[in-house]
PDB file of C-alpha atoms in Angstrom:
ATOM      1  CA  UNK A  28      28.931 -44.200 -83.523  1.00 85.00           C
ATOM      2  CA  UNK A  29      28.319 -42.361 -80.098  1.00 89.00           C
ATOM      3  CA  UNK A  30      29.810 -39.930 -81.499  1.00 90.00           C
ATOM      4  CA  UNK A  31      27.688 -39.677 -84.648  1.00 91.00           C
ATOM      5  CA  UNK A  32      25.024 -39.563 -82.567  1.00 92.00           C
ATOM      6  CA  UNK A  33      26.229 -36.819 -80.372  1.00 92.00           C
ATOM      7  CA  UNK A  34      26.476 -34.744 -84.014  1.00 93.00           C
ATOM      8  CA  UNK A  35      23.218 -35.336 -84.894  1.00 93.00           C
ATOM      9  CA  UNK A  36      21.617 -34.428 -81.756  1.00 92.00           C
ATOM     10  CA  UNK A  37      19.725 -30.947 -82.735  1.00 91.00           C
ATOM     11  CA  UNK A  38      19.948 -27.799 -80.397  1.00 89.00           C
ATOM     12  CA  UNK A  39      22.465 -26.230 -76.809  1.00 93.00           C
ATOM     13  CA  UNK A  40      24.218 -28.639 -75.256  1.00 93.00           C
ATOM     14  CA  UNK A  41      21.524 -29.376 -72.534  1.00 94.00           C
ATOM     15  CA  UNK A  42      19.154 -30.285 -74.904  1.00 95.00           C
ATOM     16  CA  UNK A  43      21.746 -33.077 -75.808  1.00 95.00           C
ATOM     17  CA  UNK A  44      22.549 -34.156 -72.913  1.00 95.00           C
ATOM     18  CA  UNK A  45      19.019 -34.622 -71.816  1.00 96.00           C
ATOM     19  CA  UNK A  46      18.140 -36.086 -75.718  1.00 95.00           C
ATOM     20  CA  UNK A  47      21.238 -38.497 -74.786  1.00 95.00           C
ATOM     21  CA  UNK A  48      19.800 -39.748 -71.207  1.00 96.00           C
ATOM     22  CA  UNK A  49      16.201 -40.384 -73.028  1.00 97.00           C
ATOM     23  CA  UNK A  50      17.869 -42.235 -75.790  1.00 96.00           C
ATOM     24  CA  UNK A  51      20.194 -44.385 -73.122  1.00 95.00           C
ATOM     25  CA  UNK A  52      17.009 -44.613 -70.954  1.00 96.00           C
ATOM     26  CA  UNK A  53      15.185 -45.602 -73.944  1.00 97.00           C
ATOM     27  CA  UNK A  54      17.952 -48.405 -74.996  1.00 95.00           C
ATOM     28  CA  UNK A  55      18.434 -50.002 -71.202  1.00 95.00           C
ATOM     29  CA  UNK A  56      14.180 -50.041 -70.693  1.00 95.00           C
ATOM     30  CA  UNK A  57      13.843 -52.087 -73.926  1.00 95.00           C
ATOM     31  CA  UNK A  58      16.586 -54.314 -73.378  1.00 94.00           C
ATOM     32  CA  UNK A  59      15.237 -55.176 -68.865  1.00 92.00           C
ATOM     33  CA  UNK A  60      11.104 -55.272 -70.423  1.00 92.00           C
ATOM     34  CA  UNK A  61      11.586 -56.597 -73.691  1.00 94.00           C
ATOM     35  CA  UNK A  62      14.729 -58.398 -75.522  1.00 94.00           C
ATOM     36  CA  UNK A  63      16.045 -59.517 -71.940  1.00 93.00           C
ATOM     37  CA  UNK A  64      12.511 -61.540 -71.100  1.00 90.00           C
ATOM     38  CA  UNK A  65      12.662 -62.961 -74.120  1.00 91.00           C
ATOM     39  CA  UNK A  66      16.344 -64.124 -74.865  1.00 89.00           C
ATOM     40  CA  UNK A  67      15.923 -65.642 -70.784  1.00 86.00           C
ATOM     41  CA  UNK A  68      14.272 -68.791 -71.383  1.00 82.00           C
ATOM     42  CA  UNK A  69      16.594 -69.771 -73.963  1.00 83.00           C
ATOM     43  CA  UNK A  70      19.482 -69.598 -71.305  1.00 80.00           C
ATOM     44  CA  UNK A  71      20.854 -72.560 -70.271  1.00 72.00           C
ATOM     45  CA  UNK A  72      20.137 -71.937 -66.314  1.00 68.00           C
ATOM     46  CA  UNK A  73      17.281 -71.505 -64.202  1.00 72.00           C
ATOM     47  CA  UNK A  74      15.647 -74.786 -65.087  1.00 78.00           C
ATOM     48  CA  UNK A  75      14.361 -75.314 -61.864  1.00 80.00           C
ATOM     49  CA  UNK A  76      12.272 -78.474 -62.864  1.00 85.00           C
ATOM     50  CA  UNK A  77      12.363 -82.284 -63.693  1.00 85.00           C
ATOM     51  CA  UNK A  78      10.750 -83.968 -67.007  1.00 79.00           C
ATOM     52  CA  UNK A  79      10.112 -86.646 -68.297  1.00 59.00           C
ATOM     53  CA  UNK A  80       9.052 -90.449 -67.329  1.00 44.00           C
TER      54      UNK A  80
ATOM     55  CA  UNK B   3      38.230 -48.931 -85.675  1.00 81.00           C
ATOM     56  CA  UNK B   4      36.334 -46.754 -84.096  1.00 85.00           C
ATOM     57  CA  UNK B   5      33.310 -48.185 -84.213  1.00 88.00           C
ATOM     58  CA  UNK B   6      34.284 -51.256 -83.321  1.00 93.00           C
ATOM     59  CA  UNK B   7      35.289 -51.268 -80.947  1.00 93.00           C
ATOM     60  CA  UNK B   8      32.520 -48.441 -79.194  1.00 93.00           C
ATOM     61  CA  UNK B   9      30.142 -51.795 -80.806  1.00 94.00           C
ATOM     62  CA  UNK B  10      32.222 -54.354 -78.327  1.00 95.00           C
ATOM     63  CA  UNK B  11      32.215 -51.824 -75.199  1.00 95.00           C
ATOM     64  CA  UNK B  12      28.181 -51.857 -76.154  1.00 94.00           C
ATOM     65  CA  UNK B  13      27.923 -54.932 -76.241  1.00 95.00           C
ATOM     66  CA  UNK B  14      29.482 -55.889 -72.289  1.00 96.00           C
ATOM     67  CA  UNK B  15      27.114 -53.394 -71.032  1.00 96.00           C
ATOM     68  CA  UNK B  16      24.184 -55.265 -72.358  1.00 95.00           C
ATOM     69  CA  UNK B  17      25.852 -58.052 -70.863  1.00 94.00           C
ATOM     70  CA  UNK B  18      26.617 -56.361 -67.564  1.00 96.00           C
ATOM     71  CA  UNK B  19      22.965 -55.086 -67.589  1.00 95.00           C
ATOM     72  CA  UNK B  20      21.143 -58.571 -68.072  1.00 94.00           C
ATOM     73  CA  UNK B  21      23.682 -60.361 -64.830  1.00 92.00           C
ATOM     74  CA  UNK B  22      21.487 -57.605 -63.040  1.00 93.00           C
ATOM     75  CA  UNK B  23      18.301 -57.978 -64.760  1.00 93.00           C
ATOM     76  CA  UNK B  24      18.740 -61.439 -63.975  1.00 89.00           C
ATOM     77  CA  UNK B  25      20.276 -61.059 -60.180  1.00 89.00           C
ATOM     78  CA  UNK B  26      17.762 -57.903 -59.362  1.00 91.00           C
ATOM     79  CA  UNK B  27      15.333 -57.258 -61.628  1.00 92.00           C
ATOM     80  CA  UNK B  28      13.434 -60.845 -61.602  1.00 92.00           C
ATOM     81  CA  UNK B  29      13.506 -60.547 -58.006  1.00 93.00           C
ATOM     82  CA  UNK B  30      11.524 -57.063 -57.825  1.00 94.00           C
ATOM     83  CA  UNK B  31       8.916 -58.537 -60.711  1.00 93.00           C
ATOM     84  CA  UNK B  32       8.794 -61.933 -58.745  1.00 95.00           C
ATOM     85  CA  UNK B  33       8.283 -59.807 -55.419  1.00 95.00           C
ATOM     86  CA  UNK B  34       5.416 -58.277 -56.522  1.00 95.00           C
ATOM     87  CA  UNK B  35       3.604 -61.050 -58.235  1.00 96.00           C
ATOM     88  CA  UNK B  36       4.776 -63.176 -54.686  1.00 96.00           C
ATOM     89  CA  UNK B  37       2.226 -59.646 -52.871  1.00 96.00           C
ATOM     90  CA  UNK B  38      -0.588 -60.175 -54.594  1.00 96.00           C
ATOM     91  CA  UNK B  39      -0.878 -63.936 -54.829  1.00 96.00           C
ATOM     92  CA  UNK B  40      -0.073 -64.322 -51.272  1.00 95.00           C
ATOM     93  CA  UNK B  41      -2.853 -61.302 -50.785  1.00 95.00           C
ATOM     94  CA  UNK B  42      -5.438 -63.629 -52.704  1.00 93.00           C
ATOM     95  CA  UNK B  43      -4.766 -66.619 -50.783  1.00 93.00           C
ATOM     96  CA  UNK B  44      -5.290 -64.779 -47.981  1.00 90.00           C
ATOM     97  CA  UNK B  45      -8.687 -63.378 -48.901  1.00 89.00           C
ATOM     98  CA  UNK B  46      -9.536 -66.636 -50.671  1.00 88.00           C
ATOM     99  CA  UNK B  47      -8.952 -69.188 -46.958  1.00 88.00           C
ATOM    100  CA  UNK B  48     -10.863 -66.079 -44.630  1.00 83.00           C
ATOM    101  CA  UNK B  49     -13.642 -66.646 -47.014  1.00 81.00           C
ATOM    102  CA  UNK B  50     -13.315 -70.314 -46.573  1.00 73.00           C
ATOM    103  CA  UNK B  51     -14.644 -70.701 -50.363  1.00 62.00           C
ATOM    104  CA  UNK B  52     -14.202 -73.647 -51.886  1.00 62.00           C
ATOM    105  CA  UNK B  53     -15.109 -73.538 -55.369  1.00 58.00           C
ATOM    106  CA  UNK B  54     -12.478 -75.719 -56.790  1.00 61.00           C
ATOM    107  CA  UNK B  55     -11.237 -79.378 -55.299  1.00 68.00           C
ATOM    108  CA  UNK B  56      -8.609 -78.485 -57.983  1.00 80.00           C
ATOM    109  CA  UNK B  57      -5.957 -76.112 -57.128  1.00 88.00           C
ATOM    110  CA  UNK B  58      -6.441 -74.095 -60.581  1.00 90.00           C
ATOM    111  CA  UNK B  59      -3.333 -73.519 -63.175  1.00 93.00           C
ATOM    112  CA  UNK B  60      -1.204 -70.849 -61.642  1.00 93.00           C
ATOM    113  CA  UNK B  61      -3.231 -70.217 -58.974  1.00 94.00           C
ATOM    114  CA  UNK B  62      -2.173 -70.471 -55.109  1.00 95.00           C
ATOM    115  CA  UNK B  63      -3.190 -73.085 -53.385  1.00 94.00           C
ATOM    116  CA  UNK B  64      -0.964 -74.035 -50.096  1.00 95.00           C
ATOM    117  CA  UNK B  65       1.601 -71.984 -48.585  1.00 95.00           C
ATOM    118  CA  UNK B  66       5.582 -73.331 -47.642  1.00 97.00           C
ATOM    119  CA  UNK B  67       8.074 -72.890 -45.107  1.00 96.00           C
ATOM    120  CA  UNK B  68      11.089 -73.492 -44.051  1.00 96.00           C
ATOM    121  CA  UNK B  69      11.225 -72.707 -40.280  1.00 94.00           C
ATOM    122  CA  UNK B  70      15.478 -73.189 -40.156  1.00 94.00           C
ATOM    123  CA  UNK B  71      15.601 -69.875 -42.915  1.00 95.00           C
ATOM    124  CA  UNK B  72      13.629 -67.968 -40.631  1.00 92.00           C
ATOM    125  CA  UNK B  73      10.345 -67.225 -38.707  1.00 88.00           C
ATOM    126  CA  UNK B  74       9.324 -65.221 -41.739  1.00 91.00           C
ATOM    127  CA  UNK B  75      10.396 -67.500 -45.050  1.00 95.00           C
ATOM    128  CA  UNK B  76       6.887 -68.415 -46.668  1.00 95.00           C
ATOM    129  CA  UNK B  77       5.939 -68.696 -50.196  1.00 97.00           C
ATOM    130  CA  UNK B  78       2.798 -69.678 -51.924  1.00 97.00           C
ATOM    131  CA  UNK B  79       2.584 -72.747 -53.805  1.00 97.00           C
ATOM    132  CA  UNK B  80       1.283 -72.018 -57.261  1.00 96.00           C
ATOM    133  CA  UNK B  81      -0.310 -76.030 -59.247  1.00 96.00           C
ATOM    134  CA  UNK B  82       2.362 -76.165 -61.932  1.00 95.00           C
ATOM    135  CA  UNK B  83       5.970 -75.691 -63.017  1.00 94.00           C
ATOM    136  CA  UNK B  84       5.975 -73.736 -66.024  1.00 91.00           C
ATOM    137  CA  UNK B  85       8.353 -70.324 -66.714  1.00 89.00           C
ATOM    138  CA  UNK B  86       5.218 -67.991 -66.390  1.00 91.00           C
ATOM    139  CA  UNK B  87       3.870 -69.495 -62.724  1.00 94.00           C
ATOM    140  CA  UNK B  88       7.235 -69.870 -60.940  1.00 94.00           C
ATOM    141  CA  UNK B  89       7.016 -66.541 -61.411  1.00 93.00           C
ATOM    142  CA  UNK B  90       4.876 -66.048 -58.760  1.00 95.00           C
ATOM    143  CA  UNK B  91       7.235 -68.689 -56.561  1.00 96.00           C
ATOM    144  CA  UNK B  92       7.381 -72.221 -56.278  1.00 96.00           C
ATOM    145  CA  UNK B  93       4.688 -74.225 -58.173  1.00 96.00           C
ATOM    146  CA  UNK B  94       3.514 -78.075 -57.263  1.00 97.00           C
ATOM    147  CA  UNK B  95       4.492 -80.257 -60.201  1.00 96.00           C
ATOM    148  CA  UNK B  96       0.208 -81.491 -61.378  1.00 94.00           C
ATOM    149  CA  UNK B  97       0.074 -85.273 -61.671  1.00 92.00           C
ATOM    150  CA  UNK B  98       1.622 -85.068 -57.851  1.00 95.00           C
ATOM    151  CA  UNK B  99       0.205 -85.677 -54.571  1.00 95.00           C
ATOM    152  CA  UNK B 100      -1.589 -83.171 -52.806  1.00 95.00           C
ATOM    153  CA  UNK B 101      -0.382 -81.516 -49.310  1.00 95.00           C
ATOM    154  CA  UNK B 102      -0.174 -84.717 -46.650  1.00 93.00           C
ATOM    155  CA  UNK B 103      -1.411 -87.312 -48.825  1.00 94.00           C
ATOM    156  CA  UNK B 104      -0.022 -90.541 -49.605  1.00 94.00           C
ATOM    157  CA  UNK B 105       2.797 -90.804 -52.551  1.00 94.00           C
ATOM    158  CA  UNK B 106       5.391 -87.557 -53.344  1.00 96.00           C
ATOM    159  CA  UNK B 107       4.377 -84.250 -53.262  1.00 97.00           C
ATOM    160  CA  UNK B 108       6.407 -82.178 -55.914  1.00 97.00           C
ATOM    161  CA  UNK B 109       7.728 -78.320 -55.136  1.00 97.00           C
ATOM    162  CA  UNK B 110       9.655 -76.464 -57.494  1.00 96.00           C
ATOM    163  CA  UNK B 111      11.817 -73.711 -57.199  1.00 95.00           C
ATOM    164  CA  UNK B 112      13.915 -70.919 -58.500  1.00 94.00           C
ATOM    165  CA  UNK B 113      17.230 -70.729 -56.595  1.00 91.00           C
ATOM    166  CA  UNK B 114      18.971 -68.152 -58.494  1.00 88.00           C
ATOM    167  CA  UNK B 115      16.838 -64.404 -59.050  1.00 88.00           C
ATOM    168  CA  UNK B 116      12.811 -64.889 -59.647  1.00 91.00           C
ATOM    169  CA  UNK B 117      12.362 -64.275 -55.969  1.00 91.00           C
ATOM    170  CA  UNK B 118      15.164 -67.308 -55.554  1.00 92.00           C
ATOM    171  CA  UNK B 119      12.946 -69.095 -53.029  1.00 94.00           C
ATOM    172  CA  UNK B 120      14.747 -72.378 -53.281  1.00 95.00           C
ATOM    173  CA  UNK B 121      17.807 -70.249 -52.805  1.00 93.00           C
ATOM    174  CA  UNK B 122      19.157 -71.792 -49.495  1.00 94.00           C
ATOM    175  CA  UNK B 123      18.175 -75.458 -50.698  1.00 95.00           C
ATOM    176  CA  UNK B 124      21.664 -77.318 -49.981  1.00 94.00           C
ATOM    177  CA  UNK B 125      21.914 -75.532 -46.636  1.00 96.00           C
ATOM    178  CA  UNK B 126      18.989 -77.699 -45.446  1.00 96.00           C
ATOM    179  CA  UNK B 127      19.537 -81.049 -43.003  1.00 95.00           C
ATOM    180  CA  UNK B 128      18.192 -84.005 -42.448  1.00 94.00           C
ATOM    181  CA  UNK B 129      15.371 -83.539 -39.887  1.00 94.00           C
ATOM    182  CA  UNK B 130      14.932 -79.921 -41.010  1.00 95.00           C
ATOM    183  CA  UNK B 131      11.125 -79.068 -41.243  1.00 95.00           C
ATOM    184  CA  UNK B 132       9.252 -77.977 -44.603  1.00 96.00           C
ATOM    185  CA  UNK B 133       5.843 -76.879 -43.457  1.00 95.00           C
ATOM    186  CA  UNK B 134       2.970 -76.576 -45.825  1.00 96.00           C
ATOM    187  CA  UNK B 135       0.006 -74.848 -45.418  1.00 94.00           C
ATOM    188  CA  UNK B 136      -3.507 -75.421 -46.809  1.00 92.00           C
ATOM    189  CA  UNK B 137      -6.804 -73.451 -45.882  1.00 89.00           C
ATOM    190  CA  UNK B 138      -7.247 -76.030 -43.079  1.00 87.00           C
ATOM    191  CA  UNK B 139      -4.379 -78.243 -41.824  1.00 90.00           C
ATOM    192  CA  UNK B 140      -0.606 -77.623 -41.273  1.00 93.00           C
ATOM    193  CA  UNK B 141       1.502 -80.420 -42.717  1.00 95.00           C
ATOM    194  CA  UNK B 142       4.603 -80.951 -40.961  1.00 95.00           C
ATOM    195  CA  UNK B 143       7.985 -82.752 -43.354  1.00 96.00           C
ATOM    196  CA  UNK B 144      11.162 -83.570 -41.985  1.00 96.00           C
ATOM    197  CA  UNK B 145      14.018 -83.609 -44.630  1.00 96.00           C
ATOM    198  CA  UNK B 146      15.081 -87.294 -44.501  1.00 96.00           C
ATOM    199  CA  UNK B 147      19.082 -88.566 -43.957  1.00 95.00           C
ATOM    200  CA  UNK B 148      21.468 -87.536 -45.896  1.00 95.00           C
ATOM    201  CA  UNK B 149      23.002 -90.642 -47.898  1.00 93.00           C
ATOM    202  CA  UNK B 150      25.999 -90.655 -45.435  1.00 92.00           C
ATOM    203  CA  UNK B 151      23.666 -90.587 -42.208  1.00 92.00           C
ATOM    204  CA  UNK B 152      21.796 -93.673 -42.882  1.00 90.00           C
ATOM    205  CA  UNK B 153      24.162 -96.794 -41.179  1.00 88.00           C
ATOM    206  CA  UNK B 154      24.667 -95.042 -38.251  1.00 88.00           C
ATOM    207  CA  UNK B 155      21.074 -93.144 -37.711  1.00 90.00           C
ATOM    208  CA  UNK B 156      20.107 -95.116 -34.894  1.00 87.00           C
ATOM    209  CA  UNK B 157      22.749 -94.294 -32.502  1.00 87.00           C
ATOM    210  CA  UNK B 158      23.663 -90.765 -33.577  1.00 85.00           C
ATOM    211  CA  UNK B 159      21.014 -88.122 -35.482  1.00 87.00           C
ATOM    212  CA  UNK B 160      18.071 -90.170 -34.536  1.00 89.00           C
ATOM    213  CA  UNK B 161      18.292 -88.556 -30.212  1.00 88.00           C
ATOM    214  CA  UNK B 162      17.931 -85.432 -31.553  1.00 89.00           C
ATOM    215  CA  UNK B 163      14.440 -84.431 -30.317  1.00 87.00           C
ATOM    216  CA  UNK B 164      13.757 -82.679 -34.026  1.00 89.00           C
ATOM    217  CA  UNK B 165      14.567 -86.193 -35.460  1.00 91.00           C
ATOM    218  CA  UNK B 166      11.638 -88.040 -33.730  1.00 87.00           C
ATOM    219  CA  UNK B 167       9.413 -89.065 -36.423  1.00 88.00           C
ATOM    220  CA  UNK B 168      12.102 -89.226 -39.003  1.00 92.00           C
ATOM    221  CA  UNK B 169      13.874 -92.246 -39.704  1.00 90.00           C
ATOM    222  CA  UNK B 170      15.523 -93.228 -42.967  1.00 92.00           C
ATOM    223  CA  UNK B 171      13.401 -95.169 -45.717  1.00 91.00           C
ATOM    224  CA  UNK B 172      15.992 -97.855 -46.450  1.00 86.00           C
ATOM    225  CA  UNK B 173      15.154 -99.973 -43.397  1.00 69.00           C
ATOM    226  CA  UNK B 174      11.610-100.363 -44.452  1.00 63.00           C
ATOM    227  CA  UNK B 175      11.233-101.083 -48.085  1.00 66.00           C
ATOM    228  CA  UNK B 176      13.950-101.951 -51.053  1.00 81.00           C
ATOM    229  CA  UNK B 177      11.144 -99.600 -53.048  1.00 89.00           C
ATOM    230  CA  UNK B 178      13.384 -96.273 -51.447  1.00 93.00           C
ATOM    231  CA  UNK B 179      16.801 -97.693 -51.322  1.00 92.00           C
ATOM    232  CA  UNK B 180      17.684 -94.430 -53.800  1.00 92.00           C
ATOM    233  CA  UNK B 181      15.696 -91.680 -51.755  1.00 94.00           C
ATOM    234  CA  UNK B 182      18.082 -89.365 -49.151  1.00 94.00           C
ATOM    235  CA  UNK B 183      17.944 -86.301 -48.016  1.00 95.00           C
ATOM    236  CA  UNK B 184      19.244 -84.401 -50.556  1.00 96.00           C
ATOM    237  CA  UNK B 185      20.367 -86.063 -54.052  1.00 95.00           C
ATOM    238  CA  UNK B 186      21.776 -84.896 -57.197  1.00 95.00           C
ATOM    239  CA  UNK B 187      20.524 -85.678 -60.650  1.00 95.00           C
ATOM    240  CA  UNK B 188      20.457 -84.335 -63.739  1.00 93.00           C
ATOM    241  CA  UNK B 189      17.408 -82.496 -65.293  1.00 91.00           C
ATOM    242  CA  UNK B 190      15.629 -86.121 -67.100  1.00 92.00           C
ATOM    243  CA  UNK B 191      15.403 -87.932 -63.384  1.00 92.00           C
ATOM    244  CA  UNK B 192      11.040 -86.554 -63.310  1.00 92.00           C
ATOM    245  CA  UNK B 193      10.972 -89.834 -61.658  1.00 93.00           C
ATOM    246  CA  UNK B 194      12.098 -87.764 -58.570  1.00 94.00           C
ATOM    247  CA  UNK B 195       8.240 -86.670 -58.211  1.00 95.00           C
ATOM    248  CA  UNK B 196       7.033 -90.254 -59.090  1.00 95.00           C
ATOM    249  CA  UNK B 197       5.254 -91.682 -55.952  1.00 95.00           C
ATOM    250  CA  UNK B 198       7.658 -93.524 -54.397  1.00 94.00           C
ATOM    251  CA  UNK B 199      11.116 -91.945 -55.888  1.00 94.00           C
ATOM    252  CA  UNK B 200      13.306 -92.994 -58.545  1.00 94.00           C
ATOM    253  CA  UNK B 201      10.414 -96.601 -58.929  1.00 92.00           C
ATOM    254  CA  UNK B 202       8.371 -96.755 -61.748  1.00 92.00           C
ATOM    255  CA  UNK B 203       4.904 -95.500 -60.775  1.00 88.00           C
ATOM    256  CA  UNK B 204       3.421 -98.998 -59.861  1.00 86.00           C
ATOM    257  CA  UNK B 205       6.240 -99.802 -57.642  1.00 89.00           C
ATOM    258  CA  UNK B 206       3.881-100.252 -53.913  1.00 89.00           C
ATOM    259  CA  UNK B 207       0.063 -99.648 -53.846  1.00 89.00           C
ATOM    260  CA  UNK B 208      -0.503 -96.423 -53.212  1.00 88.00           C
ATOM    261  CA  UNK B 209      -1.738 -97.325 -49.426  1.00 87.00           C
ATOM    262  CA  UNK B 210       1.993 -98.507 -48.518  1.00 88.00           C
ATOM    263  CA  UNK B 211       3.343 -95.204 -49.430  1.00 92.00           C
ATOM    264  CA  UNK B 212       5.239 -92.602 -47.607  1.00 93.00           C
ATOM    265  CA  UNK B 213       3.795 -89.394 -47.399  1.00 96.00           C
ATOM    266  CA  UNK B 214       6.751 -87.672 -48.867  1.00 96.00           C
ATOM    267  CA  UNK B 215       7.229 -83.802 -49.846  1.00 97.00           C
ATOM    268  CA  UNK B 216      10.308 -83.797 -52.990  1.00 97.00           C
ATOM    269  CA  UNK B 217      11.511 -79.924 -53.600  1.00 97.00           C
ATOM    270  CA  UNK B 218      13.874 -79.594 -57.074  1.00 96.00           C
ATOM    271  CA  UNK B 219      15.901 -76.588 -58.128  1.00 94.00           C
ATOM    272  CA  UNK B 220      18.751 -76.306 -60.221  1.00 91.00           C
ATOM    273  CA  UNK B 221      22.325 -77.217 -59.540  1.00 88.00           C
ATOM    274  CA  UNK B 222      24.854 -76.009 -59.363  1.00 89.00           C
ATOM    275  CA  UNK B 223      23.728 -72.500 -58.427  1.00 85.00           C
ATOM    276  CA  UNK B 224      23.823 -70.477 -61.866  1.00 83.00           C
ATOM    277  CA  UNK B 225      23.810 -73.165 -63.813  1.00 84.00           C
ATOM    278  CA  UNK B 226      21.316 -75.875 -65.594  1.00 83.00           C
ATOM    279  CA  UNK B 227      23.336 -79.021 -65.628  1.00 88.00           C
ATOM    280  CA  UNK B 228      21.515 -80.954 -63.226  1.00 92.00           C
ATOM    281  CA  UNK B 229      18.992 -80.795 -60.403  1.00 94.00           C
ATOM    282  CA  UNK B 230      18.851 -80.509 -56.459  1.00 95.00           C
ATOM    283  CA  UNK B 231      16.411 -82.684 -54.838  1.00 96.00           C
ATOM    284  CA  UNK B 232      15.565 -82.706 -51.469  1.00 97.00           C
ATOM    285  CA  UNK B 233      13.093 -85.183 -49.529  1.00 97.00           C
ATOM    286  CA  UNK B 234      11.267 -85.146 -46.652  1.00 97.00           C
ATOM    287  CA  UNK B 235       8.410 -86.788 -44.371  1.00 96.00           C
ATOM    288  CA  UNK B 236       5.210 -86.437 -43.330  1.00 96.00           C
ATOM    289  CA  UNK B 237       5.812 -86.383 -39.776  1.00 94.00           C
ATOM    290  CA  UNK B 238       3.270 -84.321 -37.872  1.00 91.00           C
ATOM    291  CA  UNK B 239      -0.328 -82.491 -39.065  1.00 90.00           C
ATOM    292  CA  UNK B 240      -2.257 -80.119 -37.389  1.00 90.00           C
ATOM    293  CA  UNK B 241      -5.720 -79.016 -37.660  1.00 88.00           C
ATOM    294  CA  UNK B 242      -6.237 -75.114 -37.857  1.00 83.00           C
ATOM    295  CA  UNK B 243      -8.312 -74.891 -34.989  1.00 74.00           C
ATOM    296  CA  UNK B 244      -9.843 -70.992 -34.717  1.00 68.00           C
ATOM    297  CA  UNK B 245      -7.429 -68.730 -34.160  1.00 65.00           C
ATOM    298  CA  UNK B 246      -4.139 -70.864 -35.026  1.00 72.00           C
ATOM    299  CA  UNK B 247      -1.404 -69.806 -36.613  1.00 83.00           C
ATOM    300  CA  UNK B 248       1.916 -70.430 -37.928  1.00 87.00           C
ATOM    301  CA  UNK B 249       3.372 -69.041 -35.076  1.00 84.00           C
ATOM    302  CA  UNK B 250       1.803 -71.366 -32.556  1.00 84.00           C
ATOM    303  CA  UNK B 251       2.637 -73.773 -35.016  1.00 85.00           C
ATOM    304  CA  UNK B 252       6.424 -73.288 -34.477  1.00 87.00           C
ATOM    305  CA  UNK B 253       6.084 -73.504 -31.034  1.00 85.00           C
ATOM    306  CA  UNK B 254       3.748 -76.646 -30.731  1.00 82.00           C
ATOM    307  CA  UNK B 255       7.036 -78.549 -33.251  1.00 83.00           C
ATOM    308  CA  UNK B 256       9.821 -77.337 -30.902  1.00 78.00           C
ATOM    309  CA  UNK B 257      11.016 -74.610 -33.413  1.00 75.00           C
ATOM    310  CA  UNK B 258      10.303 -71.722 -31.951  1.00 69.00           C
TER     311      UNK B 258
END
């Protein structure tokens, strides 16, 4: 998978390294700002209030 | 086979990243929200604006201090306990009493991530102060006797100067039989923030209710299987004199 992505990056080595870094940062940002905030409320921790009388 | 392995490694990294998110990144986001809420509250008090008798949902209306967590430990208290509000800081259960009122003021806060205002709630001892500041007053609540301290209270902890105005509520009315300094309950015990904790709303008339402050957070840490409940009782109340601040209050109540 990673090998396939690496082979399909265009340009000389320096450009490929830069592109790979951008891809990694993009994936991390997507997880941090979109996926995790969305998934978090469904996970079984960090509910702090009592409810239901 | 190789791709399968790479997918597994990737999933492992994602889980690790989630831990980083939960423990650090949410703190950064909440710190930003808390700073803004704190500045808003400050300017609102400075201008003496009292546009709304009732606090607005999700907006700060008070400040909470716990001197035993350090002189600079404080958070704004927002109205409501929904997810977005608790990201800013501790939240006030809307239906419960307001600061200083007889009955029970309920406040929820995160223990892990999101600024973790109530991270150390398990370290509170009986008679530790919890201070609520409003536009015009400081209200000093103190943690009630723990379950195992009630029996020997008069001969033991009661002699501590911190405990001057604290006594087990069990002595007075049977209604408060289950109200101790620290109680662990299941998440469905909404009555932990009832006017008389763990009793129906109408068990005591308002005039004979004690003025309580109840803090709730998740328990055990990193889990939401149970809730930790800290009950405290109003012991002093100070009108904010001109220029008087939290440090003066600490000196006044012997915490500095």
